[in-house]
């Protein structure tokens, strides 16, 4: 239902534009505005150190992590063939003739979180981190170990006995549930996942196969989160992973920035005044892209430019940030349905915690149509041999929109970047897909093929 309060004219214009259900690049008017923040680089380093302490345990629990000594990380790969396809698209789409109308300047990379081990999506970063935080606190409080011990002690009977008394629960559109559920089960916790209506059957089955309780909700993500939160409140032995409000999740995601910095160094990719870095990340409730962006801005400051991708039917972070989270608006309030095949992004109302943190550091948000997403999913497979789920294909419209839209050109001009764009690096973050069953993936691919 539309809210009664009258809107400012510029907000009306934004709502009207969103209601068109068309791809759009919104620039954040508060980018680079001064703002204080109580999360610091120290918190990110602390999270990274915790993941390091857990690494020996994870390597033992998940043989697939042997090669990385227990760290859950993805590769940064260069993507020349996909770059060529996106450049062709940008030159066709150009709203105005520009010096970049022939190609996307710079170099294209893909941060392949769709390959992340254990959970198969970006949720392996935040979700698993929060489960580990709970396990560490319980074990320290119970005197089972100290921070200096080898955390493999947590796979022993006393720890498992302790953990088995507790239930970890979460509300999810699918992937967060997978990551929390699989990690909880591996440590011996009970787990309960409240799944929203979008959640794919195979994600629920994968959890049930691990002994995780799955509660199916007929309503959307926000309702599933609320139901999970309420159920956990009644139970002193329950910990609810609150995707809308958790700083812990956020910090788990932020560690990605330290890992990426190392990978950029290894590949001799500079990020400085002469070499701007652009990063494009799909956004649902905001925790994953928000945490990653926060970490990147801590490290690279004004030299990194971060953009979020949202489906045209579910631009919840755009709506929230454009209204400064004033009216508690959902995408339904502006006449949108929240219906998208990008289940990881099917969120009607974004995290206000994350939105507030993004206010001075996020460059903008672009919206993506279903057809664009599926076409890019198909092109990515054909050009680079990478197989992702629809949510994870949303970022590829970013570089296209940056160079072919009027708003994108304005951003480059205002930031004084036009003359150095040929030295830019673009990173598209592919956020999930490793565990998509082949028959499901084939349907996605065929839909993309029919559009290409
Ligand atoms: C959850 C998810 C996102 C977005 O993360 P949020 O924290 O919800 O913003 C992006 N892609 C995939 C595949 C996801 O599962």
Short mmCIF file of N, CA and C in Angstrom, two decimals, residues 24 28 33 38 56-57 61 71 76 88 126 161 170 196 225 252 273-274 293 313 321 336 371 429:
data_model
loop_
_atom_site.label_atom_id
_atom_site.label_comp_id
_atom_site.label_asym_id
_atom_site.label_seq_id
_atom_site.Cartn_x
_atom_site.Cartn_y
_atom_site.Cartn_z
N UNK A 24 18.51 1.23 -15.18
CA UNK A 24 18.77 2.62 -14.83
C UNK A 24 20.00 2.70 -13.96
N UNK A 28 24.74 8.13 -6.46
CA UNK A 28 24.49 8.47 -5.06
C UNK A 28 24.85 9.94 -4.81
N UNK A 33 30.45 12.44 0.89
CA UNK A 33 30.07 13.39 1.94
C UNK A 33 30.71 12.95 3.26
N UNK A 38 31.42 3.88 13.12
CA UNK A 38 32.08 3.23 14.26
C UNK A 38 32.70 1.88 13.91
N UNK A 56 42.73 -24.15 10.30
CA UNK A 56 43.08 -25.57 10.45
C UNK A 56 41.85 -26.45 10.67
N UNK A 57 40.89 -25.94 11.43
CA UNK A 57 39.66 -26.70 11.67
C UNK A 57 38.89 -26.88 10.37
N UNK A 61 37.56 -30.20 8.44
CA UNK A 61 36.14 -30.51 8.22
C UNK A 61 35.79 -30.62 6.74
N UNK A 71 41.37 -21.70 4.10
CA UNK A 71 40.73 -20.42 3.79
C UNK A 71 39.73 -20.64 2.66
N UNK A 76 40.61 -14.43 -8.79
CA UNK A 76 40.37 -13.23 -9.61
C UNK A 76 40.87 -13.57 -11.01
N UNK A 88 30.78 -4.40 -27.10
CA UNK A 88 29.86 -4.35 -28.24
C UNK A 88 28.48 -3.88 -27.78
N UNK A 126 30.20 -14.15 4.70
CA UNK A 126 29.55 -13.62 5.90
C UNK A 126 28.90 -14.69 6.75
N UNK A 161 29.50 -31.80 21.68
CA UNK A 161 28.47 -31.95 22.71
C UNK A 161 27.89 -30.59 23.09
N UNK A 170 18.12 -18.78 10.77
CA UNK A 170 18.30 -17.68 9.81
C UNK A 170 17.11 -17.63 8.86
N UNK A 196 12.25 -18.10 2.21
CA UNK A 196 11.19 -17.31 1.59
C UNK A 196 10.67 -18.02 0.35
N UNK A 225 12.53 -13.62 7.40
CA UNK A 225 13.47 -13.14 8.42
C UNK A 225 12.71 -12.86 9.71
N UNK A 252 32.39 -10.23 8.17
CA UNK A 252 32.83 -11.43 7.46
C UNK A 252 32.98 -11.14 5.97
N UNK A 273 45.89 6.85 -8.07
CA UNK A 273 45.33 8.03 -8.75
C UNK A 273 45.27 7.85 -10.27
N UNK A 274 46.23 7.14 -10.81
CA UNK A 274 46.28 6.95 -12.27
C UNK A 274 45.52 5.71 -12.73
N UNK A 293 32.27 -3.61 -0.12
CA UNK A 293 32.52 -2.21 -0.46
C UNK A 293 33.20 -1.48 0.70
N UNK A 313 12.90 -5.15 -10.78
CA UNK A 313 11.70 -5.37 -9.94
C UNK A 313 12.01 -5.39 -8.44
N UNK A 321 18.23 4.08 -0.17
CA UNK A 321 19.26 5.13 -0.13
C UNK A 321 18.74 6.43 -0.74
N UNK A 336 6.25 -2.02 -7.67
CA UNK A 336 7.03 -3.14 -8.20
C UNK A 336 6.64 -4.43 -7.49
N UNK A 371 16.01 -10.01 -18.72
CA UNK A 371 16.61 -10.41 -19.99
C UNK A 371 18.10 -10.14 -20.04
N UNK A 429 31.72 -8.90 -9.82
CA UNK A 429 31.70 -9.92 -8.76
C UNK A 429 30.61 -10.93 -9.09
#
